[in-house]
PDB file of C-alpha atoms and ligand atoms in Angstrom:
ATOM      1  CA  MET A   1      92.655 -64.053 -39.544  1.00  0.00           C
ATOM      2  CA  ARG A   2      91.780 -61.059 -41.378  1.00  0.00           C
ATOM      3  CA  ASP A   3      89.679 -63.108 -43.624  1.00  0.00           C
ATOM      4  CA  SER A   4      87.660 -65.344 -41.176  1.00  0.00           C
ATOM      5  CA  VAL A   5      86.841 -62.056 -39.625  1.00  0.00           C
ATOM      6  CA  LEU A   6      85.388 -60.624 -42.467  1.00  0.00           C
ATOM      7  CA  ARG A   7      83.400 -63.783 -43.118  1.00  0.00           C
ATOM      8  CA  PHE A   8      82.328 -63.528 -39.574  1.00  0.00           C
ATOM      9  CA  GLY A   9      81.059 -59.872 -40.461  1.00  0.00           C
ATOM     10  CA  THR A  10      79.215 -61.574 -43.640  1.00  0.00           C
ATOM     11  CA  TRP A  11      77.537 -64.483 -41.351  1.00  0.00           C
ATOM     12  CA  LEU A  12      76.048 -61.675 -38.813  1.00  0.00           C
ATOM     13  CA  ALA A  13      74.819 -59.433 -41.247  1.00  0.00           C
ATOM     14  CA  LEU A  14      73.351 -62.617 -43.059  1.00  0.00           C
ATOM     15  CA  ALA A  15      72.468 -63.683 -39.659  1.00  0.00           C
ATOM     16  CA  LEU A  16      70.448 -60.137 -38.726  1.00  0.00           C
ATOM     17  CA  THR A  17      68.254 -60.265 -41.945  1.00  0.00           C
ATOM     18  CA  THR A  18      67.338 -63.734 -41.524  1.00  0.00           C
ATOM     19  CA  ILE A  19      66.314 -64.882 -37.952  1.00  0.00           C
ATOM     20  CA  PRO A  20      63.026 -63.977 -37.190  1.00  0.00           C
ATOM     21  CA  GLY A  21      62.641 -60.701 -34.982  1.00  0.00           C
ATOM     22  CA  VAL A  22      65.820 -59.251 -35.128  1.00  0.00           C
ATOM     23  CA  ALA A  23      66.112 -56.333 -36.524  1.00  0.00           C
ATOM     24  CA  GLN A  24      63.078 -57.074 -39.580  1.00  0.00           C
ATOM     25  CA  SER A  25      62.707 -53.355 -39.571  1.00  0.00           C
ATOM     26  CA  THR A  26      65.658 -51.883 -41.730  1.00  0.00           C
ATOM     27  CA  ASP A  27      65.748 -54.723 -44.569  1.00  0.00           C
ATOM     28  CA  ARG A  28      63.069 -53.131 -47.195  1.00  0.00           C
ATOM     29  CA  LYS A  29      65.099 -50.264 -49.777  1.00  0.00           C
ATOM     30  CA  PHE A  30      62.789 -47.216 -50.435  1.00  0.00           C
ATOM     31  CA  THR A  31      64.548 -46.147 -53.904  1.00  0.00           C
ATOM     32  CA  ALA A  32      63.499 -42.240 -55.137  1.00  0.00           C
ATOM     33  CA  PRO A  33      60.532 -41.456 -56.741  1.00  0.00           C
ATOM     34  CA  PRO A  34      60.946 -41.517 -60.645  1.00  0.00           C
ATOM     35  CA  ASP A  35      60.790 -38.614 -62.711  1.00  0.00           C
ATOM     36  CA  ARG A  36      57.248 -36.649 -62.504  1.00  0.00           C
ATOM     37  CA  PHE A  37      55.755 -38.682 -59.877  1.00  0.00           C
ATOM     38  CA  ASP A  38      54.336 -35.517 -58.573  1.00  0.00           C
ATOM     39  CA  ALA A  39      53.272 -33.579 -62.001  1.00  0.00           C
ATOM     40  CA  ARG A  40      50.328 -33.142 -63.328  1.00  0.00           C
ATOM     41  CA  GLN A  41      50.371 -35.871 -66.356  1.00  0.00           C
ATOM     42  CA  GLU A  42      48.171 -35.741 -69.062  1.00  0.00           C
ATOM     43  CA  GLY A  43      46.493 -39.102 -70.045  1.00  0.00           C
ATOM     44  CA  VAL A  44      45.981 -39.641 -67.058  1.00  0.00           C
ATOM     45  CA  ASP A  45      42.748 -39.811 -65.217  1.00  0.00           C
ATOM     46  CA  HIS A  46      42.403 -36.900 -62.211  1.00  0.00           C
ATOM     47  CA  GLY A  47      40.904 -36.772 -58.462  1.00  0.00           C
ATOM     48  CA  LYS A  48      39.168 -33.432 -56.735  1.00  0.00           C
ATOM     49  CA  ILE A  49      40.217 -31.598 -54.192  1.00  0.00           C
ATOM     50  CA  GLU A  50      37.358 -30.363 -52.187  1.00  0.00           C
ATOM     51  CA  LEU A  51      37.212 -27.780 -49.393  1.00  0.00           C
ATOM     52  CA  VAL A  52      34.877 -29.151 -46.696  1.00  0.00           C
ATOM     53  CA  GLU A  53      33.826 -27.841 -43.263  1.00  0.00           C
ATOM     54  CA  TYR A  54      32.945 -29.773 -40.045  1.00  0.00           C
ATOM     55  CA  ASP A  55      30.972 -28.906 -36.814  1.00  0.00           C
ATOM     56  CA  SER A  56      34.029 -29.451 -34.210  1.00  0.00           C
ATOM     57  CA  THR A  57      32.214 -30.113 -31.028  1.00  0.00           C
ATOM     58  CA  THR A  58      35.353 -30.106 -29.209  1.00  0.00           C
ATOM     59  CA  ILE A  59      36.454 -26.887 -29.864  1.00  0.00           C
ATOM     60  CA  GLY A  60      33.059 -25.334 -30.795  1.00  0.00           C
ATOM     61  CA  LEU A  61      34.095 -24.406 -34.384  1.00  0.00           C
ATOM     62  CA  ARG A  62      33.299 -24.316 -37.817  1.00  0.00           C
ATOM     63  CA  ARG A  63      36.286 -26.446 -38.651  1.00  0.00           C
ATOM     64  CA  LYS A  64      37.913 -26.439 -42.283  1.00  0.00           C
ATOM     65  CA  ALA A  65      39.099 -29.741 -44.232  1.00  0.00           C
ATOM     66  CA  ARG A  66      39.697 -30.476 -47.416  1.00  0.00           C
ATOM     67  CA  VAL A  67      39.285 -33.930 -49.386  1.00  0.00           C
ATOM     68  CA  TYR A  68      40.916 -35.550 -52.326  1.00  0.00           C
ATOM     69  CA  THR A  69      38.195 -37.965 -53.423  1.00  0.00           C
ATOM     70  CA  PRO A  70      39.933 -40.464 -56.887  1.00  0.00           C
ATOM     71  CA  PRO A  71      39.147 -40.389 -60.414  1.00  0.00           C
ATOM     72  CA  GLY A  72      36.427 -42.088 -60.932  1.00  0.00           C
ATOM     73  CA  TYR A  73      34.887 -42.247 -57.371  1.00  0.00           C
ATOM     74  CA  THR A  74      31.333 -43.537 -57.314  1.00  0.00           C
ATOM     75  CA  THR A  75      29.137 -43.939 -54.192  1.00  0.00           C
ATOM     76  CA  ASP A  76      28.645 -47.702 -55.893  1.00  0.00           C
ATOM     77  CA  ARG A  77      31.810 -48.478 -54.154  1.00  0.00           C
ATOM     78  CA  LYS A  78      33.356 -47.551 -50.201  1.00  0.00           C
ATOM     79  CA  TYR A  79      36.862 -46.506 -50.075  1.00  0.00           C
ATOM     80  CA  PRO A  80      39.680 -46.417 -47.445  1.00  0.00           C
ATOM     81  CA  VAL A  81      41.111 -43.521 -45.988  1.00  0.00           C
ATOM     82  CA  LEU A  82      44.204 -42.054 -44.863  1.00  0.00           C
ATOM     83  CA  TYR A  83      44.156 -38.759 -42.925  1.00  0.00           C
ATOM     84  CA  LEU A  84      47.036 -36.837 -43.982  1.00  0.00           C
ATOM     85  CA  LEU A  85      48.307 -34.007 -41.442  1.00  0.00           C
ATOM     86  CA  HIS A  86      50.511 -31.031 -42.223  1.00  0.00           C
ATOM     87  CA  GLY A  87      53.425 -29.418 -40.155  1.00  0.00           C
ATOM     88  CA  ILE A  88      53.917 -26.282 -37.697  1.00  0.00           C
ATOM     89  CA  GLY A  89      53.826 -23.528 -40.221  1.00  0.00           C
ATOM     90  CA  GLY A  90      50.700 -25.602 -42.074  1.00  0.00           C
ATOM     91  CA  ASP A  91      47.038 -26.016 -42.395  1.00  0.00           C
ATOM     92  CA  GLU A  92      44.891 -28.089 -44.724  1.00  0.00           C
ATOM     93  CA  ASN A  93      46.168 -25.997 -47.488  1.00  0.00           C
ATOM     94  CA  GLU A  94      49.471 -27.065 -46.719  1.00  0.00           C
ATOM     95  CA  TRP A  95      50.030 -29.906 -48.359  1.00  0.00           C
ATOM     96  CA  VAL A  96      47.893 -29.363 -51.733  1.00  0.00           C
ATOM     97  CA  ARG A  97      50.323 -25.960 -51.807  1.00  0.00           C
ATOM     98  CA  GLN A  98      53.155 -27.844 -51.713  1.00  0.00           C
ATOM     99  CA  GLY A  99      53.009 -31.414 -51.661  1.00  0.00           C
ATOM    100  CA  SER A 100      50.683 -32.341 -54.557  1.00  0.00           C
ATOM    101  CA  PRO A 101      49.287 -35.241 -53.288  1.00  0.00           C
ATOM    102  CA  ASP A 102      46.254 -35.121 -55.883  1.00  0.00           C
ATOM    103  CA  PHE A 103      49.130 -35.667 -58.897  1.00  0.00           C
ATOM    104  CA  ILE A 104      51.038 -38.074 -56.601  1.00  0.00           C
ATOM    105  CA  LEU A 105      47.769 -40.961 -55.933  1.00  0.00           C
ATOM    106  CA  ASP A 106      46.660 -39.893 -59.524  1.00  0.00           C
ATOM    107  CA  ASN A 107      49.654 -40.959 -61.361  1.00  0.00           C
ATOM    108  CA  LEU A 108      50.196 -44.037 -58.615  1.00  0.00           C
ATOM    109  CA  TYR A 109      46.137 -45.183 -59.779  1.00  0.00           C
ATOM    110  CA  ALA A 110      47.434 -45.055 -63.365  1.00  0.00           C
ATOM    111  CA  ASP A 111      50.230 -47.159 -62.923  1.00  0.00           C
ATOM    112  CA  LYS A 112      48.038 -50.065 -60.530  1.00  0.00           C
ATOM    113  CA  LYS A 113      50.762 -49.177 -57.817  1.00  0.00           C
ATOM    114  CA  ALA A 114      48.215 -47.963 -55.204  1.00  0.00           C
ATOM    115  CA  ILE A 115      44.207 -48.669 -53.914  1.00  0.00           C
ATOM    116  CA  PRO A 116      41.681 -45.669 -54.434  1.00  0.00           C
ATOM    117  CA  MET A 117      41.422 -44.090 -51.696  1.00  0.00           C
ATOM    118  CA  ILE A 118      40.031 -40.952 -50.352  1.00  0.00           C
ATOM    119  CA  VAL A 119      42.522 -38.587 -48.991  1.00  0.00           C
ATOM    120  CA  VAL A 120      41.792 -35.994 -45.861  1.00  0.00           C
ATOM    121  CA  LEU A 121      43.927 -32.843 -45.716  1.00  0.00           C
ATOM    122  CA  PRO A 122      42.667 -31.585 -41.846  1.00  0.00           C
ATOM    123  CA  ASN A 123      43.505 -28.459 -40.414  1.00  0.00           C
ATOM    124  CA  GLY A 124      45.585 -30.429 -37.396  1.00  0.00           C
ATOM    125  CA  ARG A 125      45.667 -26.832 -34.888  1.00  0.00           C
ATOM    126  CA  ALA A 126      43.068 -27.454 -32.879  1.00  0.00           C
ATOM    127  CA  ALA A 127      41.728 -24.091 -31.302  1.00  0.00           C
ATOM    128  CA  LYS A 128      40.057 -20.922 -31.362  1.00  0.00           C
ATOM    129  CA  ASP A 129      42.614 -18.687 -31.271  1.00  0.00           C
ATOM    130  CA  VAL A 130      45.981 -20.020 -32.458  1.00  0.00           C
ATOM    131  CA  THR A 131      47.887 -19.570 -35.932  1.00  0.00           C
ATOM    132  CA  ALA A 132      50.562 -20.910 -38.011  1.00  0.00           C
ATOM    133  CA  ARG A 133      52.248 -17.747 -36.842  1.00  0.00           C
ATOM    134  CA  ASP A 134      52.004 -18.203 -33.031  1.00  0.00           C
ATOM    135  CA  PRO A 135      55.284 -19.419 -31.261  1.00  0.00           C
ATOM    136  CA  ILE A 136      55.785 -23.289 -30.999  1.00  0.00           C
ATOM    137  CA  PRO A 137      54.745 -23.564 -27.020  1.00  0.00           C
ATOM    138  CA  LYS A 138      51.339 -21.235 -28.097  1.00  0.00           C
ATOM    139  CA  GLN A 139      50.623 -23.928 -30.793  1.00  0.00           C
ATOM    140  CA  SER A 140      51.573 -27.232 -29.209  1.00  0.00           C
ATOM    141  CA  PRO A 141      48.677 -27.371 -27.123  1.00  0.00           C
ATOM    142  CA  ALA A 142      46.339 -27.495 -30.146  1.00  0.00           C
ATOM    143  CA  PHE A 143      47.895 -29.811 -32.331  1.00  0.00           C
ATOM    144  CA  ALA A 144      47.761 -32.454 -29.268  1.00  0.00           C
ATOM    145  CA  ALA A 145      44.487 -31.622 -29.098  1.00  0.00           C
ATOM    146  CA  PHE A 146      43.490 -32.560 -32.395  1.00  0.00           C
ATOM    147  CA  GLU A 147      43.216 -35.994 -31.236  1.00  0.00           C
ATOM    148  CA  LYS A 148      39.650 -35.480 -30.411  1.00  0.00           C
ATOM    149  CA  ASP A 149      38.372 -33.376 -33.006  1.00  0.00           C
ATOM    150  CA  LEU A 150      40.075 -36.012 -35.326  1.00  0.00           C
ATOM    151  CA  LEU A 151      38.563 -38.599 -33.280  1.00  0.00           C
ATOM    152  CA  VAL A 152      34.819 -37.275 -31.959  1.00  0.00           C
ATOM    153  CA  ASP A 153      34.028 -34.837 -34.825  1.00  0.00           C
ATOM    154  CA  LEU A 154      36.209 -35.137 -38.089  1.00  0.00           C
ATOM    155  CA  ILE A 155      35.720 -38.791 -38.789  1.00  0.00           C
ATOM    156  CA  PRO A 156      32.143 -38.959 -38.321  1.00  0.00           C
ATOM    157  CA  PHE A 157      31.603 -36.337 -40.776  1.00  0.00           C
ATOM    158  CA  ILE A 158      33.487 -38.029 -43.211  1.00  0.00           C
ATOM    159  CA  GLU A 159      32.114 -41.323 -43.015  1.00  0.00           C
ATOM    160  CA  LYS A 160      28.772 -39.682 -42.960  1.00  0.00           C
ATOM    161  CA  THR A 161      29.424 -37.819 -45.927  1.00  0.00           C
ATOM    162  CA  TYR A 162      31.635 -39.758 -48.130  1.00  0.00           C
ATOM    163  CA  SER A 163      30.786 -43.733 -49.366  1.00  0.00           C
ATOM    164  CA  VAL A 164      33.664 -45.177 -47.130  1.00  0.00           C
ATOM    165  CA  LYS A 165      35.004 -48.039 -45.111  1.00  0.00           C
ATOM    166  CA  THR A 166      34.411 -47.750 -41.446  1.00  0.00           C
ATOM    167  CA  ASP A 167      36.737 -50.480 -39.996  1.00  0.00           C
ATOM    168  CA  ARG A 168      40.195 -50.098 -38.692  1.00  0.00           C
ATOM    169  CA  GLU A 169      42.048 -51.663 -41.321  1.00  0.00           C
ATOM    170  CA  SER A 170      40.304 -49.201 -43.406  1.00  0.00           C
ATOM    171  CA  ARG A 171      41.828 -46.324 -42.269  1.00  0.00           C
ATOM    172  CA  ALA A 172      45.089 -44.729 -42.200  1.00  0.00           C
ATOM    173  CA  LEU A 173      46.906 -42.022 -40.428  1.00  0.00           C
ATOM    174  CA  ALA A 174      49.968 -39.676 -41.521  1.00  0.00           C
ATOM    175  CA  GLY A 175      51.808 -36.424 -41.645  1.00  0.00           C
ATOM    176  CA  LEU A 176      54.686 -34.699 -41.650  1.00  0.00           C
ATOM    177  CA  SER A 177      57.119 -33.570 -38.987  1.00  0.00           C
ATOM    178  CA  MET A 178      54.042 -31.524 -36.308  1.00  0.00           C
ATOM    179  CA  GLY A 179      51.483 -34.442 -38.180  1.00  0.00           C
ATOM    180  CA  GLY A 180      54.288 -36.981 -37.773  1.00  0.00           C
ATOM    181  CA  GLY A 181      54.132 -36.504 -34.002  1.00  0.00           C
ATOM    182  CA  GLN A 182      50.605 -36.199 -34.446  1.00  0.00           C
ATOM    183  CA  SER A 183      50.158 -39.306 -36.424  1.00  0.00           C
ATOM    184  CA  LEU A 184      52.405 -41.790 -34.117  1.00  0.00           C
ATOM    185  CA  ASN A 185      50.832 -40.375 -30.879  1.00  0.00           C
ATOM    186  CA  PHE A 186      47.239 -40.767 -32.102  1.00  0.00           C
ATOM    187  CA  GLY A 187      47.544 -43.831 -33.938  1.00  0.00           C
ATOM    188  CA  LEU A 188      49.630 -45.725 -31.698  1.00  0.00           C
ATOM    189  CA  ASN A 189      46.948 -44.347 -29.181  1.00  0.00           C
ATOM    190  CA  ASN A 190      43.957 -45.794 -30.918  1.00  0.00           C
ATOM    191  CA  LEU A 191      44.832 -48.872 -32.891  1.00  0.00           C
ATOM    192  CA  ASP A 192      41.415 -49.445 -32.700  1.00  0.00           C
ATOM    193  CA  THR A 193      40.320 -46.568 -34.909  1.00  0.00           C
ATOM    194  CA  PHE A 194      43.702 -46.798 -37.238  1.00  0.00           C
ATOM    195  CA  ALA A 195      45.807 -49.695 -38.436  1.00  0.00           C
ATOM    196  CA  TRP A 196      47.962 -48.160 -40.575  1.00  0.00           C
ATOM    197  CA  VAL A 197      50.304 -45.170 -39.156  1.00  0.00           C
ATOM    198  CA  GLY A 198      53.069 -43.150 -40.676  1.00  0.00           C
ATOM    199  CA  GLY A 199      55.238 -40.668 -39.023  1.00  0.00           C
ATOM    200  CA  PHE A 200      57.014 -38.460 -42.062  1.00  0.00           C
ATOM    201  CA  SER A 201      60.005 -36.718 -39.668  1.00  0.00           C
ATOM    202  CA  SER A 202      58.547 -36.667 -37.221  1.00  0.00           C
ATOM    203  CA  ALA A 203      58.615 -33.563 -34.309  1.00  0.00           C
ATOM    204  CA  PRO A 204      59.941 -33.417 -30.705  1.00  0.00           C
ATOM    205  CA  ASN A 205      55.775 -33.407 -30.325  1.00  0.00           C
ATOM    206  CA  THR A 206      56.779 -37.328 -30.982  1.00  0.00           C
ATOM    207  CA  ARG A 207      55.861 -38.888 -27.072  1.00  0.00           C
ATOM    208  CA  PRO A 208      58.639 -40.170 -25.707  1.00  0.00           C
ATOM    209  CA  PRO A 209      59.677 -43.341 -27.434  1.00  0.00           C
ATOM    210  CA  ALA A 210      59.005 -45.354 -23.957  1.00  0.00           C
ATOM    211  CA  GLU A 211      55.318 -44.122 -23.776  1.00  0.00           C
ATOM    212  CA  LEU A 212      54.064 -44.295 -27.335  1.00  0.00           C
ATOM    213  CA  ILE A 213      53.495 -47.858 -26.603  1.00  0.00           C
ATOM    214  CA  LYS A 214      51.637 -48.977 -24.063  1.00  0.00           C
ATOM    215  CA  ASP A 215      51.110 -52.415 -25.070  1.00  0.00           C
ATOM    216  CA  PRO A 216      53.123 -54.112 -27.752  1.00  0.00           C
ATOM    217  CA  GLU A 217      51.532 -57.371 -27.917  1.00  0.00           C
ATOM    218  CA  GLU A 218      48.296 -55.381 -28.604  1.00  0.00           C
ATOM    219  CA  ALA A 219      50.091 -52.877 -31.332  1.00  0.00           C
ATOM    220  CA  LYS A 220      51.828 -56.090 -32.984  1.00  0.00           C
ATOM    221  CA  ARG A 221      48.665 -57.628 -33.024  1.00  0.00           C
ATOM    222  CA  LYS A 222      46.744 -54.618 -34.896  1.00  0.00           C
ATOM    223  CA  LEU A 223      49.138 -52.816 -36.774  1.00  0.00           C
ATOM    224  CA  ARG A 224      48.869 -53.372 -40.336  1.00  0.00           C
ATOM    225  CA  LEU A 225      51.955 -51.209 -40.974  1.00  0.00           C
ATOM    226  CA  LEU A 226      53.890 -48.310 -39.186  1.00  0.00           C
ATOM    227  CA  TYR A 227      56.213 -46.093 -41.102  1.00  0.00           C
ATOM    228  CA  VAL A 228      58.701 -44.269 -39.367  1.00  0.00           C
ATOM    229  CA  ALA A 229      60.774 -42.188 -41.993  1.00  0.00           C
ATOM    230  CA  CYS A 230      63.270 -39.333 -42.211  1.00  0.00           C
ATOM    231  CA  GLY A 231      66.396 -37.766 -43.877  1.00  0.00           C
ATOM    232  CA  ASP A 232      69.940 -37.723 -42.034  1.00  0.00           C
ATOM    233  CA  LYS A 233      70.516 -33.922 -42.873  1.00  0.00           C
ATOM    234  CA  ASP A 234      67.055 -33.010 -40.983  1.00  0.00           C
ATOM    235  CA  GLY A 235      67.866 -31.640 -37.046  1.00  0.00           C
ATOM    236  CA  LEU A 236      64.797 -34.057 -35.831  1.00  0.00           C
ATOM    237  CA  PHE A 237      66.585 -36.934 -37.575  1.00  0.00           C
ATOM    238  CA  ARG A 238      67.171 -38.511 -34.019  1.00  0.00           C
ATOM    239  CA  ILE A 239      63.442 -38.559 -33.302  1.00  0.00           C
ATOM    240  CA  SER A 240      63.005 -41.410 -35.887  1.00  0.00           C
ATOM    241  CA  GLN A 241      65.867 -42.648 -34.280  1.00  0.00           C
ATOM    242  CA  GLY A 242      64.863 -42.761 -30.867  1.00  0.00           C
ATOM    243  CA  VAL A 243      61.438 -44.153 -32.666  1.00  0.00           C
ATOM    244  CA  HIS A 244      63.059 -46.884 -34.913  1.00  0.00           C
ATOM    245  CA  ASN A 245      65.407 -47.790 -31.749  1.00  0.00           C
ATOM    246  CA  ARG A 246      62.577 -48.473 -29.309  1.00  0.00           C
ATOM    247  CA  LEU A 247      60.280 -50.685 -31.627  1.00  0.00           C
ATOM    248  CA  ASP A 248      63.567 -52.920 -32.257  1.00  0.00           C
ATOM    249  CA  GLU A 249      63.757 -53.695 -28.839  1.00  0.00           C
ATOM    250  CA  LYS A 250      60.265 -54.211 -28.308  1.00  0.00           C
ATOM    251  CA  LYS A 251      60.411 -56.220 -31.337  1.00  0.00           C
ATOM    252  CA  ILE A 252      57.062 -54.191 -33.271  1.00  0.00           C
ATOM    253  CA  PRO A 253      57.381 -54.832 -36.675  1.00  0.00           C
ATOM    254  CA  HIS A 254      58.386 -51.493 -38.960  1.00  0.00           C
ATOM    255  CA  LEU A 255      59.520 -49.962 -42.138  1.00  0.00           C
ATOM    256  CA  TYR A 256      62.214 -47.547 -41.081  1.00  0.00           C
ATOM    257  CA  ASN A 257      63.198 -44.959 -44.264  1.00  0.00           C
ATOM    258  CA  VAL A 258      66.260 -43.334 -43.823  1.00  0.00           C
ATOM    259  CA  ILE A 259      66.408 -41.027 -46.807  1.00  0.00           C
ATOM    260  CA  SER A 260      69.490 -40.391 -47.136  1.00  0.00           C
ATOM    261  CA  GLY A 261      70.827 -36.383 -47.643  1.00  0.00           C
ATOM    262  CA  GLY A 262      67.271 -35.464 -47.144  1.00  0.00           C
ATOM    263  CA  GLY A 263      66.411 -32.540 -45.223  1.00  0.00           C
ATOM    264  CA  HIS A 264      63.238 -31.142 -43.528  1.00  0.00           C
ATOM    265  CA  ASP A 265      61.470 -30.298 -46.747  1.00  0.00           C
ATOM    266  CA  PHE A 266      58.699 -31.533 -49.068  1.00  0.00           C
ATOM    267  CA  LYS A 267      60.835 -33.084 -51.351  1.00  0.00           C
ATOM    268  CA  VAL A 268      61.034 -35.635 -48.484  1.00  0.00           C
ATOM    269  CA  TRP A 269      58.015 -35.721 -48.003  1.00  0.00           C
ATOM    270  CA  LYS A 270      56.147 -35.736 -51.292  1.00  0.00           C
ATOM    271  CA  SER A 271      58.697 -39.521 -51.416  1.00  0.00           C
ATOM    272  CA  ASP A 272      57.268 -40.504 -48.162  1.00  0.00           C
ATOM    273  CA  LEU A 273      53.587 -40.295 -49.444  1.00  0.00           C
ATOM    274  CA  TYR A 274      54.694 -41.865 -52.866  1.00  0.00           C
ATOM    275  CA  HIS A 275      56.097 -44.678 -50.870  1.00  0.00           C
ATOM    276  CA  PHE A 276      53.572 -45.011 -48.192  1.00  0.00           C
ATOM    277  CA  ALA A 277      50.534 -44.870 -50.073  1.00  0.00           C
ATOM    278  CA  GLN A 278      51.429 -47.898 -52.117  1.00  0.00           C
ATOM    279  CA  LEU A 279      51.895 -49.575 -49.473  1.00  0.00           C
ATOM    280  CA  LEU A 280      48.357 -48.826 -47.534  1.00  0.00           C
ATOM    281  CA  PHE A 281      45.226 -51.162 -47.215  1.00  0.00           C
ATOM    282  CA  GLN A 282      46.856 -54.105 -49.068  1.00  0.00           C
ATOM    283  CA  GLU A 283      49.013 -57.393 -48.215  1.00  0.00           C
ATOM    284  CA  GLN A 284      52.753 -55.973 -48.122  1.00  0.00           C
ATOM    285  CA  LYS A 285      54.423 -57.254 -51.222  1.00  0.00           C
TER     286      LYS A 285
HETATM  287  C1  FER B 301      60.271 -28.045 -32.469  1.00  0.00           C
HETATM  288  C2  FER B 301      60.699 -28.128 -33.725  1.00  0.00           C
HETATM  289  C3  FER B 301      60.499 -28.292 -34.918  1.00  0.00           C
HETATM  290  C4  FER B 301      59.187 -28.716 -32.127  1.00  0.00           C
HETATM  291  C5  FER B 301      58.060 -29.008 -33.447  1.00  0.00           C
HETATM  292  C6  FER B 301      58.518 -28.474 -34.704  1.00  0.00           C
HETATM  293  C7  FER B 301      57.298 -29.199 -30.504  1.00  0.00           C
HETATM  294  C8  FER B 301      58.338 -28.696 -35.512  1.00  0.00           C
HETATM  295  C9  FER B 301      58.183 -28.462 -36.456  1.00  0.00           C
HETATM  296  C10 FER B 301      57.288 -28.737 -38.395  1.00  0.00           C
HETATM  297  O1  FER B 301      56.754 -28.670 -37.957  1.00  0.00           O
HETATM  298  O2  FER B 301      58.100 -28.465 -38.995  1.00  0.00           O
HETATM  299  O3  FER B 301      61.130 -28.173 -31.215  1.00  0.00           O
HETATM  300  O4  FER B 301      58.397 -28.435 -30.572  1.00  0.00           O
END
């Protein structure tokens, strides 16, 4: 009896992982990045990070962003673009100071593990008089207002300033915590602009899961990648769990990466960038 129960369990587990449309999201296993994946390595070509300023018609200000161009960036080629967003305490410098996005990508290119791309690191707090020191309720509307600034001001600025591809399949949007919530909210609300979306440890600014995707069929058709990840020791874990459950319910393909023992910190977010960047702008391996 016990034996047959066990065998039924094995059969069920196999069935769940092989029947199309059932729990497809949890199949992929993400391993920890290798040693020094985020370190500046000798013998590897390096990209550049520069500071740009653009006119925000949305906010009525000149606003700053950092832009990473890959090693050997040339106007003879057109590159896809990842817009990578920060958290509640950050700005355009947060990823650069704490997340080593340039070294992570330099090292991936050197190993031919990622398609050369431009990474834009905006300031996602779109307001005249709100700072990282303000309480969350004052900051939240500024993070929400960034949707318009991004679509109307920043993306057009990037596309006229850099040698980039401008179709939806050449734009990705991802971010950490508040930026993860922004990425899910803005990305899934603008599938004609973004085909690749990632939420890393997304915060409570994430729309309620039932409201995130208005048209599941459109999402299935247009999304090339939806990556949802969180550490299981993160106080915000339930947000990503809720999004994942809703996506499963609506059978929307996505990758769900639960980082075992992971907290709300850059150890997790650097690992997310390492995995997410390898999946971008190409057929899934
Ligand atoms: C909250 C807790 C945390 C919240 C936002 C955060 C909007 C954001 C954290 C971060 O960006 O690191 O209740 O509400």
